[in-house]
Short mmCIF file of C-alpha atoms in Angstrom, two decimals:
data_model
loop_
_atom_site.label_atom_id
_atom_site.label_comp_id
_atom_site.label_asym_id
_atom_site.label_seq_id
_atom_site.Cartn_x
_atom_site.Cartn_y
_atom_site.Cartn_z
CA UNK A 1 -1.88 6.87 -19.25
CA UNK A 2 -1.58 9.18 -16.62
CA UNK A 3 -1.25 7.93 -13.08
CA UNK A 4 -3.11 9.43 -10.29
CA UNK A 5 -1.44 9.58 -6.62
CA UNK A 6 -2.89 9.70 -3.16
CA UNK A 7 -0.65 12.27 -0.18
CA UNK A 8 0.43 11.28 2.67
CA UNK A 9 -0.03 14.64 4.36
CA UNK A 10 2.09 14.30 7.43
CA UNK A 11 1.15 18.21 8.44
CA UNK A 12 -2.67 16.76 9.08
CA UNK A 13 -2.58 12.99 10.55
CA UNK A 14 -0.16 11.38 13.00
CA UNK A 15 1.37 8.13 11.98
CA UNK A 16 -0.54 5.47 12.76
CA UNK A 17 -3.14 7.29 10.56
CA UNK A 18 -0.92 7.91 7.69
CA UNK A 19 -0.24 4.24 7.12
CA UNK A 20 -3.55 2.92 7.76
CA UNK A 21 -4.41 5.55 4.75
CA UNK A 22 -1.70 4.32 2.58
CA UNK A 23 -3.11 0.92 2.81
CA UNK A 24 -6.72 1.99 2.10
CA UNK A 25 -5.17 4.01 -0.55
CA UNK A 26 -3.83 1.44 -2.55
CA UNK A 27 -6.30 -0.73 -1.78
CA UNK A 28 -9.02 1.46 -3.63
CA UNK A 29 -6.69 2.17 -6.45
CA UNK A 30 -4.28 4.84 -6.58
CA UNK A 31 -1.43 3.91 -8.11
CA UNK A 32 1.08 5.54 -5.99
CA UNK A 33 1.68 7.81 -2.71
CA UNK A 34 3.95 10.56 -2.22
CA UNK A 35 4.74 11.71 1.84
CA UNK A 36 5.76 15.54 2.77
CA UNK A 37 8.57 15.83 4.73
CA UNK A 38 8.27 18.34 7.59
CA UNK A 39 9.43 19.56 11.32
CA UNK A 40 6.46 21.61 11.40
CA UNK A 41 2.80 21.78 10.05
CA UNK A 42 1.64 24.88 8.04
CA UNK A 43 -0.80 26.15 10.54
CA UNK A 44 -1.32 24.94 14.07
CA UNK A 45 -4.65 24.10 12.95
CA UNK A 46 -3.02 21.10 11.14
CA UNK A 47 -1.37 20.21 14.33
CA UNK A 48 1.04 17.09 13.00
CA UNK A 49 4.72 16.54 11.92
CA UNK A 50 5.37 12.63 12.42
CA UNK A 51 8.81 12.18 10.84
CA UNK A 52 7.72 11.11 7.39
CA UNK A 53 11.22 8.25 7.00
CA UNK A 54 9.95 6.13 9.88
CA UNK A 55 6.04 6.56 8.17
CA UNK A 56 7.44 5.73 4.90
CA UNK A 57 9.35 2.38 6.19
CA UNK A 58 6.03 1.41 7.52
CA UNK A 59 4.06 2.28 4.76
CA UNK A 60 6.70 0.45 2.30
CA UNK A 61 6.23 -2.77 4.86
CA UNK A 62 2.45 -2.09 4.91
CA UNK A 63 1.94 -1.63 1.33
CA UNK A 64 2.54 -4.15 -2.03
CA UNK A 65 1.72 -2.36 -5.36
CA UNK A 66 1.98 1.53 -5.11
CA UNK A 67 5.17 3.80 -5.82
CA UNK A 68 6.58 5.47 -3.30
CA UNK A 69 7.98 9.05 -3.18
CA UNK A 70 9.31 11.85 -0.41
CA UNK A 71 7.19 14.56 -1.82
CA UNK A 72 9.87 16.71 -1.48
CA UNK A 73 12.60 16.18 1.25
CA UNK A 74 15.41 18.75 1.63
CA UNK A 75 19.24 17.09 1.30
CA UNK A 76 20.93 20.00 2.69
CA UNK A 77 20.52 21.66 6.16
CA UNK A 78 18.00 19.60 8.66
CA UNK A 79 19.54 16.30 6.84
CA UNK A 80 22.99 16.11 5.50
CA UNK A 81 22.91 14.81 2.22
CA UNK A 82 25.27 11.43 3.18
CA UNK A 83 22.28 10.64 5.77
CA UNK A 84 19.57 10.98 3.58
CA UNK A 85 21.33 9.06 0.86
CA UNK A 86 21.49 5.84 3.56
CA UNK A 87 17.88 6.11 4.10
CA UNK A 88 16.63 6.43 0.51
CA UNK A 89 18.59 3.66 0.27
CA UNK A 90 17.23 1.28 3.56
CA UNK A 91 13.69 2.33 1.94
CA UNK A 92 14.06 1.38 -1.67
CA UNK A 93 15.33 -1.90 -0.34
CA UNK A 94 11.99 -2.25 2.06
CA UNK A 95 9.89 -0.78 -0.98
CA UNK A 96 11.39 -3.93 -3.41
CA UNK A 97 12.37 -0.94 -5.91
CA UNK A 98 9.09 1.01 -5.82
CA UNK A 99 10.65 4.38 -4.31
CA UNK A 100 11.65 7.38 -5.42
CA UNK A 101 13.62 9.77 -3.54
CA UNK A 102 11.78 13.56 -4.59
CA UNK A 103 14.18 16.32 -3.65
CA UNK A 104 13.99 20.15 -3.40
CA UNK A 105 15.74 23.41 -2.00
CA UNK A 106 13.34 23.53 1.38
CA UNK A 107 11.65 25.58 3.33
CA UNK A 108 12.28 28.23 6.33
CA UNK A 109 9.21 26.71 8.03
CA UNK A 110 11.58 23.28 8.04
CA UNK A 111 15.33 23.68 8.22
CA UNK A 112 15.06 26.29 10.64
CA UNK A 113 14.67 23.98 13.40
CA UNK A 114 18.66 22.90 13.65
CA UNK A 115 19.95 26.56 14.39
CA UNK A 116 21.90 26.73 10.89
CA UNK A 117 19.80 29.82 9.81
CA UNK A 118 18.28 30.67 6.11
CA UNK A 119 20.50 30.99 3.12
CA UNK A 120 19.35 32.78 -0.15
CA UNK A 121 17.69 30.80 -2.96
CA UNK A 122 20.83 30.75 -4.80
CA UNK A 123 22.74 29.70 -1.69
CA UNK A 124 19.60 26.66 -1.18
CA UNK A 125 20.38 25.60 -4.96
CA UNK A 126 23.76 25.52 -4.66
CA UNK A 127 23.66 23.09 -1.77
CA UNK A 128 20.93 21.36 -3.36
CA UNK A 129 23.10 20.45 -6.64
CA UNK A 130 26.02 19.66 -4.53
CA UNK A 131 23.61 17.23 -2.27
CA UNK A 132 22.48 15.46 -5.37
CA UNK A 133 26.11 14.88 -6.34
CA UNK A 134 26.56 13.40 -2.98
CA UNK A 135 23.80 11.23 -2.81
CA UNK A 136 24.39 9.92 -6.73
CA UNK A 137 28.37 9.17 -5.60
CA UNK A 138 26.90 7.10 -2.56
CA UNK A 139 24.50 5.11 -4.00
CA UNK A 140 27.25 3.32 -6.29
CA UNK A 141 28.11 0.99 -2.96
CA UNK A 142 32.08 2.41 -3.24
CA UNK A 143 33.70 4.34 -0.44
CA UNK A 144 33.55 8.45 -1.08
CA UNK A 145 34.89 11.00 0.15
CA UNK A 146 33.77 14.61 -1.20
CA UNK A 147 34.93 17.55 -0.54
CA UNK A 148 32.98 20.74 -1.76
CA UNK A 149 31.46 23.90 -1.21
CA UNK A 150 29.05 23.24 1.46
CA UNK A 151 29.68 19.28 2.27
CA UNK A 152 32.35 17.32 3.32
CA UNK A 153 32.19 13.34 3.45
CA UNK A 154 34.81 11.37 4.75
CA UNK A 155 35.23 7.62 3.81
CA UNK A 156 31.35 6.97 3.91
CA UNK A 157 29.98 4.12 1.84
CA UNK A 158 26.82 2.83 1.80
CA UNK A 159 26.74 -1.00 2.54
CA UNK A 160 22.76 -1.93 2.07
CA UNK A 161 22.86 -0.31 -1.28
CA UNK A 162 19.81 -1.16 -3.82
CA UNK A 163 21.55 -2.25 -7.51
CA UNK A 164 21.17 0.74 -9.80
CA UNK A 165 20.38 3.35 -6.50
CA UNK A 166 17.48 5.11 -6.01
CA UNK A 167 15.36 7.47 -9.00
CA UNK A 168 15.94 10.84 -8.22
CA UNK A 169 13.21 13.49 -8.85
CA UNK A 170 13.98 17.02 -8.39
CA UNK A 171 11.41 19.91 -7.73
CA UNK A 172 11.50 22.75 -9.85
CA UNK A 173 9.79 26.13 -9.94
CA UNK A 174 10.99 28.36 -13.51
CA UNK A 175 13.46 28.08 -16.46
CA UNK A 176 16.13 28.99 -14.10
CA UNK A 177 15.51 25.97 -12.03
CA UNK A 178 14.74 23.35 -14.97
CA UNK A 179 17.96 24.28 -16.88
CA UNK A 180 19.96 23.58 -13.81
CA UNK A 181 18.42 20.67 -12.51
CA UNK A 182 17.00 18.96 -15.24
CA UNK A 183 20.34 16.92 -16.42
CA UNK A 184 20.69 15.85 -12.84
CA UNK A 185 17.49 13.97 -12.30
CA UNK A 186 15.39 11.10 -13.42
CA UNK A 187 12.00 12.84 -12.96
CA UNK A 188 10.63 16.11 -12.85
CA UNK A 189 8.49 17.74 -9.99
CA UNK A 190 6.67 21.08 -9.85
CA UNK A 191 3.01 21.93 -8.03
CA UNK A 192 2.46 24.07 -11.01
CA UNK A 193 0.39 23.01 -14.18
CA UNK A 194 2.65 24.66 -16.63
CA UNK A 195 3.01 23.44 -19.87
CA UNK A 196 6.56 25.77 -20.10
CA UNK A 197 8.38 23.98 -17.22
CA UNK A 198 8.03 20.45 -18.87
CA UNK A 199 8.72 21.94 -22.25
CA UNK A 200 12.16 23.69 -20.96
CA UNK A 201 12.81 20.37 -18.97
CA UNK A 202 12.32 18.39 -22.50
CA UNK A 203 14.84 21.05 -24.31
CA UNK A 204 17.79 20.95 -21.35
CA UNK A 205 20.72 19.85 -22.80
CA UNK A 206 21.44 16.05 -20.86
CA UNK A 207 17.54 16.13 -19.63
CA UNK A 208 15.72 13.01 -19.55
CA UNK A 209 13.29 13.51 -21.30
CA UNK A 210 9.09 13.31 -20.14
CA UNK A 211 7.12 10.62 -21.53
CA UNK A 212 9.57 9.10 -24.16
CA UNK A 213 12.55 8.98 -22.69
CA UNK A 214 11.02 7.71 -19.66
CA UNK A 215 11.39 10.30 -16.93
CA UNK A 216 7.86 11.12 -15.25
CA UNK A 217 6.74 15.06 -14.48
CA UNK A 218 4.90 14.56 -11.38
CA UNK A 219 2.60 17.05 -9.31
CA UNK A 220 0.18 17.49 -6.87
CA UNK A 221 -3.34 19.68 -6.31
CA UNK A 222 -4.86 20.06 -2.79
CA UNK A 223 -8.77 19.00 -3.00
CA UNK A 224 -10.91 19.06 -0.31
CA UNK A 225 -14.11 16.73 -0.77
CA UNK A 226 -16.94 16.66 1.60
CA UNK A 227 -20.93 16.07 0.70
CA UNK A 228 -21.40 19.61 1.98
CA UNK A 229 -19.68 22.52 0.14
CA UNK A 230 -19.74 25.04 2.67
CA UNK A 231 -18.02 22.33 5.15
CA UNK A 232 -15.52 21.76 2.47
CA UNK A 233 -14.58 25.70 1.88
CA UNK A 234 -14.71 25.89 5.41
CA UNK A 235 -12.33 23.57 6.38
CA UNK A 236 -9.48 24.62 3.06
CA UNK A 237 -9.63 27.05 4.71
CA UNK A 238 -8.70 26.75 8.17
CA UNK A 239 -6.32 24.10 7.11
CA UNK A 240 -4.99 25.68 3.55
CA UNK A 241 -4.82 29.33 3.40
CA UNK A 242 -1.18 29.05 3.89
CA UNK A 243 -1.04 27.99 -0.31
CA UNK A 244 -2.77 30.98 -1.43
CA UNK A 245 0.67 33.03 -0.50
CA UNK A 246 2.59 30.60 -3.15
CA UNK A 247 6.00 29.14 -2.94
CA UNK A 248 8.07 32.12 -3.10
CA UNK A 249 6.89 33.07 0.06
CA UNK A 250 5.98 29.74 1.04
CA UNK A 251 9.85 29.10 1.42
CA UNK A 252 10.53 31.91 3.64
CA UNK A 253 8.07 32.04 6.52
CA UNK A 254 9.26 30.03 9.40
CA UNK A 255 6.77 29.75 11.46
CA UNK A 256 3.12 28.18 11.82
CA UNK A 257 2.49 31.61 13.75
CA UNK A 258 3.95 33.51 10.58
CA UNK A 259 1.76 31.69 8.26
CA UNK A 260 -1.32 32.49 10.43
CA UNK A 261 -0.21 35.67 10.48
CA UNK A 262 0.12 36.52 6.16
CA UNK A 263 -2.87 34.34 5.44
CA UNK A 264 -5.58 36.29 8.36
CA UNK A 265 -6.93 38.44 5.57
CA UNK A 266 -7.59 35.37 3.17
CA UNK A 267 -11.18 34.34 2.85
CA UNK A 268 -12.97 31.18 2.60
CA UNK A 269 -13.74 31.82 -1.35
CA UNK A 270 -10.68 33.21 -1.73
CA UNK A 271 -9.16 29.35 -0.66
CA UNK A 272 -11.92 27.68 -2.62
CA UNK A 273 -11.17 29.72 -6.06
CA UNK A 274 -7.66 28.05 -5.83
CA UNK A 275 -8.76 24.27 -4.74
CA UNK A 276 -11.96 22.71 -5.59
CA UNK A 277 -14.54 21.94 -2.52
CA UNK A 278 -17.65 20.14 -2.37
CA UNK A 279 -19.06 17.33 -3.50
CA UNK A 280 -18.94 17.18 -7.42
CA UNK A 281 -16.44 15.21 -8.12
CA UNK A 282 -16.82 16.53 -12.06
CA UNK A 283 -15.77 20.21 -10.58
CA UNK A 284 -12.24 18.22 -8.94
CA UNK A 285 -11.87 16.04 -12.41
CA UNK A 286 -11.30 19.51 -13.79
CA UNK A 287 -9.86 21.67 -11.26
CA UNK A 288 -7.09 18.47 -11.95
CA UNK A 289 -6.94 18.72 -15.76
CA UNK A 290 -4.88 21.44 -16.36
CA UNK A 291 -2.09 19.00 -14.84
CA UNK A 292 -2.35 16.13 -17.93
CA UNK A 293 -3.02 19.39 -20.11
CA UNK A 294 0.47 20.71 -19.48
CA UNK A 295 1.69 17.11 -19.96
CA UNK A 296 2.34 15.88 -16.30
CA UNK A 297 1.92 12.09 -16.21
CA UNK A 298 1.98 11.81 -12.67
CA UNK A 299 -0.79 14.10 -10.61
CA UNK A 300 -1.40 13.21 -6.64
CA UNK A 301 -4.04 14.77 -5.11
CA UNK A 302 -3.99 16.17 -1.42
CA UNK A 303 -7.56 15.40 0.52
CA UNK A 304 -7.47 18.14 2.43
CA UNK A 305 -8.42 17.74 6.54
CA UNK A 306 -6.99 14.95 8.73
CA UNK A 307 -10.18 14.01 9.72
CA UNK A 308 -11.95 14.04 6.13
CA UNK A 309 -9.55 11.09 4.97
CA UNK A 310 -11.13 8.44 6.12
CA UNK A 311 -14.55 9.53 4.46
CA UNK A 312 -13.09 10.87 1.46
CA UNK A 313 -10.89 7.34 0.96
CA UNK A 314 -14.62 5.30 1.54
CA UNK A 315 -16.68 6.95 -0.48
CA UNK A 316 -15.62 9.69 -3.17
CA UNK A 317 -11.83 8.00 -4.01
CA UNK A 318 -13.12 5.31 -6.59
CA UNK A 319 -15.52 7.21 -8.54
CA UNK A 320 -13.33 10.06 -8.17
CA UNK A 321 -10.41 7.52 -10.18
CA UNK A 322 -12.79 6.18 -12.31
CA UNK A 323 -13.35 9.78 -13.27
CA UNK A 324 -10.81 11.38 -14.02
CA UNK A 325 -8.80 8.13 -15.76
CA UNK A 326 -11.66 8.60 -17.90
CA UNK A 327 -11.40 12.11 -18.72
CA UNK A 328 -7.56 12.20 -18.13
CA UNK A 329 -5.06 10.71 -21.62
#
């Protein structure tokens, strides 16, 4: 069946907030959470950017039944790929096997922060195979040293090491992207409902494959409940614009100030074409189906608005599950 996921969105609550909501999460039934990992919100508007790790630990201490996923963190400027490998590993270990570490190639609006500057997209997915590499290598226990393109390790090992490692899932974006990456991962991860991406993923040579071979496709759709529609639209989009300009120029943009900037001629229908608002949970059931249509199993949702969680989590989460597990395979 397909499994429905609640976001941590660190861009819109500080942490205190974001592990009180994974516990109310899980406690009204979503089966598991994914966290962004960010420096900076979108827009100032948002106005959070907790580090997601310590969150997580919490949340993994907090929490007993939901999986657990970095929805995506970037292995290969703001963290070197050695470090995050150690903490994947500290957090499966606190999570009693339920994380999974979700990777991608970053953003501008991130890795800027640490004064290494920008590279290309090919550049980004070069380090980001190489990372993976890294991170595999260290999560056998041994000692490694590496020595490639972009990342050196010398005599690391890691000694609290989960047996087996950590489940890699790997975000990807076109058939460029799933060829590459799809041999290297366990899981897939894309924010588009595409019924291509999974199907190239499924055909890459050394893939594993989604659904039968046991490798999960998961994604993610920003809603943004509230009883009153024009509240709801209102509120995307002060706090969403920014995803109407889509991820290739998503990635490039490093500021909130440059987001404000591309996104001041976006209007409030224009955000609520792209996520459902309002109150009928039927309209979000289907703004959501085109996710288990393409053949995701895995679909978290985004509640848009810090201070909508709490609401949305008391009183439109459950029949909002109960919904769309009954409309969803």
């Amino acid at each position: 069946m397909t499994r429905f996921g609640y976001t941590l969105m660190t861009e819109q609550n500080g942490p205190k907030d974001l592990v009180r909501h994974a516990v109310a999460a899980e406690q009204v039934g979503f089966d598991f959470e994914v966290s962004s990992d960010h420096y900076f919100p979108w827009l100032a508007a948002q106005g959070h950017a907790p580090y997601a790790w310590t969150v997580l630990g919490a949340v993994a201490h907090a929490t007993e039944r939901v999986d657990l996923m970095t929805y995506v963190t970037c292995p290969t400027i703001r963290y070197h790929p050695a470090v995050v490998a150690q903490k994947a590993a500290t957090l499966q270990l606190l999570a009693d096997g339920r994380f999974t570490l979700g990777l991608g190639s970053g953003e501008n609006l991130n890795e800027h922060v640490v004064g290494e500057g920008w590279p290309s997209v090919d550049v980004r997915q070069d380090m980001l195979e190489e990372a993976v590499h890294v991170i595999r290598a260290l999560h056998t226990g041994e000692l490694v040293t590496w020595e490639g393109q972009h990342f050196r390790v010398d005599s690391a090992r890691i000694w609290d090491c989960p047996e087996g490692g950590v489940p890699i899932g790997l975000a990807v974006s076109g058939d460029k992207s799933v060829a590459r990456f799809a041999p290297l991962a366990d899981h897939f991860v894309s924010t588009e409902p595409e019924a291509e991406l999974i199907t190239g993923w499924n055909a890459a040579e050394g893939a594993p494959r989604i659904g039968e071979g046991g490798a999960r496709a998961v994604g993610q759709i920003p809603i943004c409940w509230d009883p009153d529609l024009e509240t709801a639209k209102q509120r995307a989009h002060e706090q969403f614009r920014w995803f109407a300009g889509g991820w290739s120029v998503n990635a490039d943009l490093p500021t909130t100030a440059g987001f404000a900037g591309a996104t001041q001629f976006v209007r409030p229908d224009d955000v609520a074409e792209n996520i459902p608002c309002g109150p009928d949970l039927d309209a979000i059931v289907e703004g959501v189906r085109p996710f288990w249509e393409a053949g995701y199993t895995d679909v978290a949702l985004v509640q848009v608005g810090g201070d909508s969680v709490d609401r949305f989590l008391d009183e439109a989460a459950a029949p909002l599950l109960e919904k769309l597990r009954a409309a969803a395979p």
